[in-house]
PDB file of C-alpha atoms in Angstrom:
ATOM      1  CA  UNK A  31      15.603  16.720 -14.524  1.00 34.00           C
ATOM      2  CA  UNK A  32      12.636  15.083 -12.469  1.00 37.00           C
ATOM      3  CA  UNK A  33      12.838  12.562  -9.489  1.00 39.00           C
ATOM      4  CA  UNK A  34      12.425   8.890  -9.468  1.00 41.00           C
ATOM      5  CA  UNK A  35       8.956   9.823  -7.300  1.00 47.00           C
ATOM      6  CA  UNK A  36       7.635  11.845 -10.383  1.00 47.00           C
ATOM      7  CA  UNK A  37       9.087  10.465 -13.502  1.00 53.00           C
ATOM      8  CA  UNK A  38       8.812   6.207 -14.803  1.00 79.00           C
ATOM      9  CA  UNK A  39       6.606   4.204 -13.105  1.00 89.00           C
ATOM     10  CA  UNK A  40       4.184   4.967 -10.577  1.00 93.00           C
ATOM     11  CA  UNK A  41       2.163   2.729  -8.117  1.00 96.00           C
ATOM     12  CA  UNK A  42      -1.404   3.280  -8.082  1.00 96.00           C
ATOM     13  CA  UNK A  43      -2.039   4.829  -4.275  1.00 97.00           C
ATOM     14  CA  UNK A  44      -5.748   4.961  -4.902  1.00 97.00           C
ATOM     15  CA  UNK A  45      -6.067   8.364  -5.259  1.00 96.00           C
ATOM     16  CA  UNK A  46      -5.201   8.530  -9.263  1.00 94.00           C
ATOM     17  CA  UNK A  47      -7.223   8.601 -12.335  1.00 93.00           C
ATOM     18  CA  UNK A  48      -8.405   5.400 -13.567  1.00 88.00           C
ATOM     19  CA  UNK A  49      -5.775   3.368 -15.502  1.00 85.00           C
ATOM     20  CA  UNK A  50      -5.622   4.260 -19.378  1.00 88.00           C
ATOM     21  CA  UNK A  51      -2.688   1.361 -19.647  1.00 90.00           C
ATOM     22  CA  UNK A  52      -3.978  -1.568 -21.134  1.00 94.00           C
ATOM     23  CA  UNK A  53      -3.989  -4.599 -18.425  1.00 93.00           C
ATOM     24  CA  UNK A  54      -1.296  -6.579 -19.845  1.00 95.00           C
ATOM     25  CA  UNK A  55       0.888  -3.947 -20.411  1.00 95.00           C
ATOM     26  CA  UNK A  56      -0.059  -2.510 -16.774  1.00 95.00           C
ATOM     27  CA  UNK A  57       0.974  -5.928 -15.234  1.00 96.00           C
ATOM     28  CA  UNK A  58       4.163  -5.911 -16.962  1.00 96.00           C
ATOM     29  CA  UNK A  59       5.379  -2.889 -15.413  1.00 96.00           C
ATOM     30  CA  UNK A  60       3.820  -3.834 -11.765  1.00 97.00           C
ATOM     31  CA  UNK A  61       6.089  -7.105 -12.327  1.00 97.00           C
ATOM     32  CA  UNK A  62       8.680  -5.402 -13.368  1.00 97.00           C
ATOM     33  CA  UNK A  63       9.064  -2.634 -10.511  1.00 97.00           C
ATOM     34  CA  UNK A  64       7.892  -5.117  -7.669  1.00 97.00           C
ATOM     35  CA  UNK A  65      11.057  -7.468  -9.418  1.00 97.00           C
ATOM     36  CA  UNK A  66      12.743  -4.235  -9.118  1.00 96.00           C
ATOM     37  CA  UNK A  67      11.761  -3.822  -5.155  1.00 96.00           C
ATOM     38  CA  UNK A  68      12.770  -7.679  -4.600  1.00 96.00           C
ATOM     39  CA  UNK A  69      16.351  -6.864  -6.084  1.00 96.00           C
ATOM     40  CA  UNK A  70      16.999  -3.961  -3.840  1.00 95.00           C
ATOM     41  CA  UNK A  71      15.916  -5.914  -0.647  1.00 95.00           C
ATOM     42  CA  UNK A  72      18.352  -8.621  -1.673  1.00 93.00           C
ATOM     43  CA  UNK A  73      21.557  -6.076  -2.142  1.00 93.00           C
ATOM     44  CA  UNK A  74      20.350  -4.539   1.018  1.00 91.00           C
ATOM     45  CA  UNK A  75      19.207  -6.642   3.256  1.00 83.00           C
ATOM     46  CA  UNK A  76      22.541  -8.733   4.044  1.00 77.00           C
ATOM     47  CA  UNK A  77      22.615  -8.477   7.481  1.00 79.00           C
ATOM     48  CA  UNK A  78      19.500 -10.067   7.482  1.00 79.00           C
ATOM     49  CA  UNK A  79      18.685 -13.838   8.038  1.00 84.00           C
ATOM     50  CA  UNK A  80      16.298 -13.137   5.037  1.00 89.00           C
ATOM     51  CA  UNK A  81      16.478  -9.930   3.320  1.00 86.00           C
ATOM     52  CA  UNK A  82      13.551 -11.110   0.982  1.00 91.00           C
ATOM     53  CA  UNK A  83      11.652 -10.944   4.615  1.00 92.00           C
ATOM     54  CA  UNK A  84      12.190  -6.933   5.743  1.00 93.00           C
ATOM     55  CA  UNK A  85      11.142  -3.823   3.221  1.00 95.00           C
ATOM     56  CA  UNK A  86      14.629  -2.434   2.665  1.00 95.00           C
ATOM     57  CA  UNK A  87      15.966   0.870   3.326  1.00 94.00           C
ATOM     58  CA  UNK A  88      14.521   2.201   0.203  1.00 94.00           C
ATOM     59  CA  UNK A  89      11.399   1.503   1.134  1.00 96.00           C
ATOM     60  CA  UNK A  90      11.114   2.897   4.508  1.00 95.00           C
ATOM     61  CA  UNK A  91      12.259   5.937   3.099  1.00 95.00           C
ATOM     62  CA  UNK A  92       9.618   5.874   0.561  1.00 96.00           C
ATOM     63  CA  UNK A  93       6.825   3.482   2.586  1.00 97.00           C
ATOM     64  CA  UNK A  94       3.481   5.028   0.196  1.00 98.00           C
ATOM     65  CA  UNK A  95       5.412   4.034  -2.849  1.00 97.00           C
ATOM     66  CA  UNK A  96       6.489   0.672  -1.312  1.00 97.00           C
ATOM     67  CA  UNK A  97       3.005  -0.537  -0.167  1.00 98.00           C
ATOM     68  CA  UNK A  98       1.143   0.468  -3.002  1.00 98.00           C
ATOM     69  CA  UNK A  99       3.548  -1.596  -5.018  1.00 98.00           C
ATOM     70  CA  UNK A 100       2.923  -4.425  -2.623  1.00 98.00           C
ATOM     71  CA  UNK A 101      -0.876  -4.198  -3.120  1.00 98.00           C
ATOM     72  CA  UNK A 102      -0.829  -3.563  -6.508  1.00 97.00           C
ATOM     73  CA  UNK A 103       1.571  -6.706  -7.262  1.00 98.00           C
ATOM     74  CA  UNK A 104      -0.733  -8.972  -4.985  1.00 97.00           C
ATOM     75  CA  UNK A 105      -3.527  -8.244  -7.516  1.00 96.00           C
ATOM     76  CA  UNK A 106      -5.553  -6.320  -4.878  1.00 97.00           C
ATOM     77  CA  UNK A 107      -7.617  -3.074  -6.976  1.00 94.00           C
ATOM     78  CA  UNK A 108      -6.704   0.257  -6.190  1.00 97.00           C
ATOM     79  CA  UNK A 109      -9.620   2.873  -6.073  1.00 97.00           C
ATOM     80  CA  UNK A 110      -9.647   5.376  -8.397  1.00 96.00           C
ATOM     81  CA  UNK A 111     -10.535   9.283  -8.462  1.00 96.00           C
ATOM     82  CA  UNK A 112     -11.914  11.168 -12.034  1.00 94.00           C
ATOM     83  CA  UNK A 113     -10.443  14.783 -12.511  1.00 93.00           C
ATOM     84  CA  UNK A 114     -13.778  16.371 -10.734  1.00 93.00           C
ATOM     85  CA  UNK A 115     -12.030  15.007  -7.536  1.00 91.00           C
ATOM     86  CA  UNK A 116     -14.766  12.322  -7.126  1.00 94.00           C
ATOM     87  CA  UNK A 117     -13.826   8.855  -6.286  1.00 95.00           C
ATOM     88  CA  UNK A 118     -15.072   6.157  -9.426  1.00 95.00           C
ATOM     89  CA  UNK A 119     -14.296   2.840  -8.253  1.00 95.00           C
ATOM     90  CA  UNK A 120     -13.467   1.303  -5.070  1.00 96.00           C
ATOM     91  CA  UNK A 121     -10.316  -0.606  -3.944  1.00 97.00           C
ATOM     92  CA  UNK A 122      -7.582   0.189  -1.839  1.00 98.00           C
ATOM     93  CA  UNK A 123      -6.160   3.962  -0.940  1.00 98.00           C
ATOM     94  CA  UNK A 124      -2.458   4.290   0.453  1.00 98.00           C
ATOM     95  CA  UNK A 125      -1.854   7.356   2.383  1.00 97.00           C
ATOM     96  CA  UNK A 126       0.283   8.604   5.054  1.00 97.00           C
ATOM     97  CA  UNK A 127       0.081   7.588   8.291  1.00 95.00           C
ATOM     98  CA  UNK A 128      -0.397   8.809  11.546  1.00 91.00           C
ATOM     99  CA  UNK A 129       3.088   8.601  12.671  1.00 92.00           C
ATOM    100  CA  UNK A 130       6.186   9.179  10.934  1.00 91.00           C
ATOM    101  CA  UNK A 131       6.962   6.113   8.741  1.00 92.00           C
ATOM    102  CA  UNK A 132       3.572   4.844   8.734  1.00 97.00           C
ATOM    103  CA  UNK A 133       1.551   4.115   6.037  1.00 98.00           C
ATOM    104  CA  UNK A 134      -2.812   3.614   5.966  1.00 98.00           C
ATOM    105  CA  UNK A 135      -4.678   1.710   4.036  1.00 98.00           C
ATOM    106  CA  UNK A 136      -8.180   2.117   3.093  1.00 97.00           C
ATOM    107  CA  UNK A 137     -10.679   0.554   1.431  1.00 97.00           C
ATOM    108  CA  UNK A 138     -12.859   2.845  -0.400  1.00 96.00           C
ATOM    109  CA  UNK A 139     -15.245   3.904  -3.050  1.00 94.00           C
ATOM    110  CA  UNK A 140     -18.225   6.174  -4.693  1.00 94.00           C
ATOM    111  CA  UNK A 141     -21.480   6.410  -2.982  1.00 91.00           C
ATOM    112  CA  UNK A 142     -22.982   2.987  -3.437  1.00 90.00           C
ATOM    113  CA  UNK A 143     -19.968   1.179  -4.577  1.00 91.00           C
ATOM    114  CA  UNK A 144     -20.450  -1.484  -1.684  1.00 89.00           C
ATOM    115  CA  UNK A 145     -17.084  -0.306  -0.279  1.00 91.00           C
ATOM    116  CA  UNK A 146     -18.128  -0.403   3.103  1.00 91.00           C
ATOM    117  CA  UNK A 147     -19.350  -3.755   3.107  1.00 92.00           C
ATOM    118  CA  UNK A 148     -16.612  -5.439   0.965  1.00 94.00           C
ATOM    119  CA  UNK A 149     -13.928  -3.436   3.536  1.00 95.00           C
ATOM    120  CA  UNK A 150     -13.721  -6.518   5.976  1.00 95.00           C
ATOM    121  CA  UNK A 151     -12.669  -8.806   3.428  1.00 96.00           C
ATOM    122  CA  UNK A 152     -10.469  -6.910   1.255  1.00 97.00           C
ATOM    123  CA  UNK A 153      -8.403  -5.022   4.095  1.00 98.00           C
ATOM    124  CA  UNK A 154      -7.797  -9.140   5.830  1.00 97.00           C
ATOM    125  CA  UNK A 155      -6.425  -9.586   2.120  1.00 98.00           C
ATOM    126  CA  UNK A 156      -4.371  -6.043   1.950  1.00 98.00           C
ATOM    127  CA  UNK A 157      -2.771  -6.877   5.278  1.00 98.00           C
ATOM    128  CA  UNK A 158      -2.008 -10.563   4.468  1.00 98.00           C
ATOM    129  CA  UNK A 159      -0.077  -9.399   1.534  1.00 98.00           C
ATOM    130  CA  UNK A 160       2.100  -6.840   3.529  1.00 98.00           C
ATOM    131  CA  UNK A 161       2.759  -9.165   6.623  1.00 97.00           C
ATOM    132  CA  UNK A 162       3.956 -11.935   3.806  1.00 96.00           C
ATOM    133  CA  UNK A 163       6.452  -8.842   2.797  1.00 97.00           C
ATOM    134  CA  UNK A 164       7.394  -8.539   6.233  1.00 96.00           C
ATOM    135  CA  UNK A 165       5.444  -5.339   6.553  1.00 97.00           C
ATOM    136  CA  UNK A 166       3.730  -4.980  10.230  1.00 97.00           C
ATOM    137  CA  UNK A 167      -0.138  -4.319   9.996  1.00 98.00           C
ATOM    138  CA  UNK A 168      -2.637  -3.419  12.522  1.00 96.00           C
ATOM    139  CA  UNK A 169      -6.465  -3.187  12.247  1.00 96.00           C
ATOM    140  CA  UNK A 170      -8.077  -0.184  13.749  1.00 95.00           C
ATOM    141  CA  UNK A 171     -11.472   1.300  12.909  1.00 92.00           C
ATOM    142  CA  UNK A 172     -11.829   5.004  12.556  1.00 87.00           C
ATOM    143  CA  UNK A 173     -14.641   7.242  12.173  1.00 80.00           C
ATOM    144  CA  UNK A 174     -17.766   5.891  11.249  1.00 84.00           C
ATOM    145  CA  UNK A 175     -16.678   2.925  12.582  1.00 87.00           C
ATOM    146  CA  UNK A 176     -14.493   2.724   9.241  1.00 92.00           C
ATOM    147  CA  UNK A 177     -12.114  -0.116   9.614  1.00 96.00           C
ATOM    148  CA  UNK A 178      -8.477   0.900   7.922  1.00 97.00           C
ATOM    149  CA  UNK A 179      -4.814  -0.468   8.166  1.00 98.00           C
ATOM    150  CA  UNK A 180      -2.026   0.822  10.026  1.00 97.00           C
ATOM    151  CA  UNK A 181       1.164  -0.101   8.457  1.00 98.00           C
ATOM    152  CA  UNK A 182       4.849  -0.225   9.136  1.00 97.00           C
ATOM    153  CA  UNK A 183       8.233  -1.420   8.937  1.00 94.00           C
ATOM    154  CA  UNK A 184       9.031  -4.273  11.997  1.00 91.00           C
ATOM    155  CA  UNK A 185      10.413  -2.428  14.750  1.00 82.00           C
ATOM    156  CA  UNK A 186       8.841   1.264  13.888  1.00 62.00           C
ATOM    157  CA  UNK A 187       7.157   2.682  17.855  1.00 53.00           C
ATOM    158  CA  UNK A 188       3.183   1.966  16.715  1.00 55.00           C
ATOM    159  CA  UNK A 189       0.919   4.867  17.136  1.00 52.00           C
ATOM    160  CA  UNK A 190      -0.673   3.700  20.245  1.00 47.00           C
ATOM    161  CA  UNK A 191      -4.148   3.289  19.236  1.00 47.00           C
ATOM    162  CA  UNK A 192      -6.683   0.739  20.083  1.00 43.00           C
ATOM    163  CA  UNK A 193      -7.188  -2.021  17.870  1.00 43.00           C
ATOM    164  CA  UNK A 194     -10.616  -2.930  15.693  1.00 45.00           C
TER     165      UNK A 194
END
């Protein structure tokens, strides 16, 4: 029998192929598991003021997962890598972080995909999404002067390094 992490629905990270799934049907399923994500917060969370407010348990265990769902849901494109290994469209990539329990978030893209210049924008929108999820979010900007999120659960130690 598989896992939960490699059977049923997956998050797009940004590092998958791009979506075969019609739209609709591709929405569905985000609104579905982010429904899903809501429920679990609510049995959870009830020694919380607002559970609704704090990623729950399950999603500090499984914070990659959990914040791709949270982009994806907020409508924010994921980028998207063809079999050869080269990226094909830009949007956001999830990875992990630095530190245990941390999560980044890129904004990337092919050669001449205007990735780069959109990254600003798009990464203000990627972290206003998380910190409405109670997710915490710092800016940094990494080599090349690459701007990327640093994201966490409220209360995780941060990694220490400077902000962008």
């Amino acid at each position: 029998m598989g896992t939960e992490e490699n059977s049923g629905f997956e998050p797009a990270t940004g590092d998958g192929p791009v979506p075969v799934e019609p739209a609709a049907a591709r929405a569905a399923s985000v609104r579905t598991a982010f429904e899903g994500l809501l429920q679990i917060r609510r049995l959870t969370g009830s020694g919380e003021a607002d559970p609704l407010a704090v990623p729950a348990p399950w999603e500090r265990n499984r914070p990659v997962r959990a914040v791709a769902l949270a982009l994806e849901h907020a409508g924010a494109a994921p980028s998207a890598v063809a079999p050869s290994g080269q990226r094909v469209s830009a949007g956001y990539r999830v990875s992990r972080g630095e530190t245990p329990g941390a999560v980044r978030v890129e904004w990337t893209g092919p050669p001449g995909s205007g990735a780069v210049h959109d990254e600003e924008e798009a990464l203000a929108g990627c972290a206003a999404a998380l910190r409405e999820l109670g997710w915490t979010v710092l800016l940094y900007r990494g080599a090349r002067r690459r701007r990327y999120l640093e994201v966490e659960p409220p209360g995780e130690p941060s990694g220490g390094r400077g902000r962008a």
